[in-house]
CSV table of C-alpha atoms in Angstrom, one decimal:
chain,number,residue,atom,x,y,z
A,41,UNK,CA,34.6,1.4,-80.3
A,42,UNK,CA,34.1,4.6,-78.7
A,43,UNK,CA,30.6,4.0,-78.9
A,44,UNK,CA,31.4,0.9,-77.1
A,45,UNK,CA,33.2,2.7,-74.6
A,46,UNK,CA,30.7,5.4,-74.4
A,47,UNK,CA,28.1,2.5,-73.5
A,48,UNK,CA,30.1,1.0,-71.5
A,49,UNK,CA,30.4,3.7,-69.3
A,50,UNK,CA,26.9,4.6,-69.5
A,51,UNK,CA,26.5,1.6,-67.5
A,52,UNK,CA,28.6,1.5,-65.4
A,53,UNK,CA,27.7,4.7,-64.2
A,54,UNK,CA,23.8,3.5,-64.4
A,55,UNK,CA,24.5,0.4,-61.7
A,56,UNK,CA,26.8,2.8,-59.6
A,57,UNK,CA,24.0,5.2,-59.0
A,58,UNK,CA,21.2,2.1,-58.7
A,59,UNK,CA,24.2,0.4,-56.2
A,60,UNK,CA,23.9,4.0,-54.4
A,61,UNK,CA,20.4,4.4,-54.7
A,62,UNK,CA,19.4,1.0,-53.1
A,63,UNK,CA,22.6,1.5,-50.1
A,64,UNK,CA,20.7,4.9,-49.9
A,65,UNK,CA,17.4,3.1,-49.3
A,66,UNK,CA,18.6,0.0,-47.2
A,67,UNK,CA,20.3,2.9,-45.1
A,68,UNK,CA,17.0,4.8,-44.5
A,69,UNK,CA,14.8,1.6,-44.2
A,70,UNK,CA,17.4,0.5,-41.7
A,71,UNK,CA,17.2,3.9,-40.1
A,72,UNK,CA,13.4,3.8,-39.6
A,73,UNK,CA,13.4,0.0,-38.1
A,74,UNK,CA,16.0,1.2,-35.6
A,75,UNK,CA,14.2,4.7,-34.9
A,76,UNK,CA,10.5,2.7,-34.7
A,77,UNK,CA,12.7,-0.1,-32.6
A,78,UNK,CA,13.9,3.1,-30.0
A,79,UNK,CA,10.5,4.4,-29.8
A,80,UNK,CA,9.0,1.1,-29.6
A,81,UNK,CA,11.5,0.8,-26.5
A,82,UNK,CA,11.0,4.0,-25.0
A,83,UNK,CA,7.1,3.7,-25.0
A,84,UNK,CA,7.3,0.1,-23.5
A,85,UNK,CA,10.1,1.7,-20.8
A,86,UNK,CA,6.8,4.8,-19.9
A,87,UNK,CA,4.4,1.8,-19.5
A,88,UNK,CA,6.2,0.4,-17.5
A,89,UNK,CA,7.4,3.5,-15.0
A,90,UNK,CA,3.3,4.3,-14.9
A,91,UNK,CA,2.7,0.8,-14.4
A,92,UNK,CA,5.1,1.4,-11.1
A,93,UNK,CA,4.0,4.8,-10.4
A,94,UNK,CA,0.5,3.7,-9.9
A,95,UNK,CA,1.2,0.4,-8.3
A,96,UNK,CA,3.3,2.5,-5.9
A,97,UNK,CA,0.4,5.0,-5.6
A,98,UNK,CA,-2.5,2.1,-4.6
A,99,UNK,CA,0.2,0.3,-2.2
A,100,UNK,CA,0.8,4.0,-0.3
A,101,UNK,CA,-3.4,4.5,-0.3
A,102,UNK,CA,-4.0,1.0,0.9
A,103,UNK,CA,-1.0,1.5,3.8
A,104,UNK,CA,-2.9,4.9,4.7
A,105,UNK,CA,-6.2,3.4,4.4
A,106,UNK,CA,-4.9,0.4,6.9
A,107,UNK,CA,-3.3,2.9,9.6
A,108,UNK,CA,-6.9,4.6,9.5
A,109,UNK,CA,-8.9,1.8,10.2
A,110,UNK,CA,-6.5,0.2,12.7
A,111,UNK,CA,-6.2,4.3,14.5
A,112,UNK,CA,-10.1,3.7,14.7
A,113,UNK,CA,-10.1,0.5,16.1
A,114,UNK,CA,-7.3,1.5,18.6
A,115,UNK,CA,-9.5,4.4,19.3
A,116,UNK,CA,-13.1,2.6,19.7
A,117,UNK,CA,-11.1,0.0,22.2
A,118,UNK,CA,-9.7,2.7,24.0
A,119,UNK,CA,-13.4,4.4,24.2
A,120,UNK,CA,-15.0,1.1,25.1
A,121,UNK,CA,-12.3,0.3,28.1
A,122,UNK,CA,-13.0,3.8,29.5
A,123,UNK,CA,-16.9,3.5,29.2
A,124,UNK,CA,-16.4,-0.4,30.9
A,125,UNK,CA,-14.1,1.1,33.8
A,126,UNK,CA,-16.6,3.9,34.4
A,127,UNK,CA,-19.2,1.5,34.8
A,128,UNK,CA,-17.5,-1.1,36.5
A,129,UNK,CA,-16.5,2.2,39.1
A,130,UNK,CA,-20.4,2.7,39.3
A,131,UNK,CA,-20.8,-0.4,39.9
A,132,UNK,CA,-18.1,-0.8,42.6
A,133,UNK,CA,-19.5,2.4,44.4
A,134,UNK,CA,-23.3,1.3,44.0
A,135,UNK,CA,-22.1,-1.8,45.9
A,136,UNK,CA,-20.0,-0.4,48.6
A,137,UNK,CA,-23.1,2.3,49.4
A,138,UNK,CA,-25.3,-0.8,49.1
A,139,UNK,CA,-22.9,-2.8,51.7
A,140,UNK,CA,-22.5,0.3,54.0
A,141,UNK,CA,-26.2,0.8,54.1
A,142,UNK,CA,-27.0,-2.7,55.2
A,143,UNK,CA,-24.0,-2.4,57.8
A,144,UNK,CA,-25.8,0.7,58.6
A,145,UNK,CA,-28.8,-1.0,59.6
A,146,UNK,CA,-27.2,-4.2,61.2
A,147,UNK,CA,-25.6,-1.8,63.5
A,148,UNK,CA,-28.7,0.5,64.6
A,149,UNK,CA,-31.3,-0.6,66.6
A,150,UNK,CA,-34.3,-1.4,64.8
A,151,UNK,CA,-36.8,0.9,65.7
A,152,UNK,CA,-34.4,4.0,64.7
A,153,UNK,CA,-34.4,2.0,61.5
A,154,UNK,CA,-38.0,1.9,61.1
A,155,UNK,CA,-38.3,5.6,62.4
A,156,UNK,CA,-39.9,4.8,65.5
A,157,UNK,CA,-38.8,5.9,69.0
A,158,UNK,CA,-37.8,3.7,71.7
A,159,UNK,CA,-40.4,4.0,74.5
């Protein structure tokens, strides 16, 4: 009986420690999932913020990139309405010397004109 007993026991303490040792294992195979899970997570979550980050980065260079071009363009129109008035002001004054000089000589007799004298 004892023997019995002693057996008995024997087992029961043999499925106690295999119940243990397999909560044990379920415990640290449940810890790993959850721990893999996390850094899973917090790899996806980096991606993402230098997904963001450089998105952000190429939307800043292409704003920069369009006030450049559109300062130059300002610029070149400025320079090209400047160089247009000066030349339209040439113009204008060529003309009015032009006019003047013809009024000029409607208005001096013509042999002062031609650089002859009168008699």
């Amino acid at each position: 009986m004892q023997v019995r007993r002693g057996r008995m026991l024997e087992q029961r303490e043999l499925e106690t420690q295999a119940t243990r040792g397999r909560m044990l294992e379920q415990g640290e195979l449940e810890t790993q999932v959850t721990r893999g899970r996390m850094l899973e997570q917090r790899e996806l979550e980096t991606q993402v913020t230098r997904g963001r980050m450089l998105e952000q980065r190429e939307l800043e260079s292409q704003v920069t990139r369009d006030r450049m071009l559109e300062q130059r363009e300002l610029e070149t129109q400025v320079t090209r309405d400047r160089m247009l008035e000066q030349r339209g002001l040439e113009t204008q004054a060529t003309r009015d010397r032009m006019l003047e000089q013809r009024e000029m000589e409607t208005l001096l007799p013509w042999p002062l004109i031609r650089g002859s004298s009168w008699g």
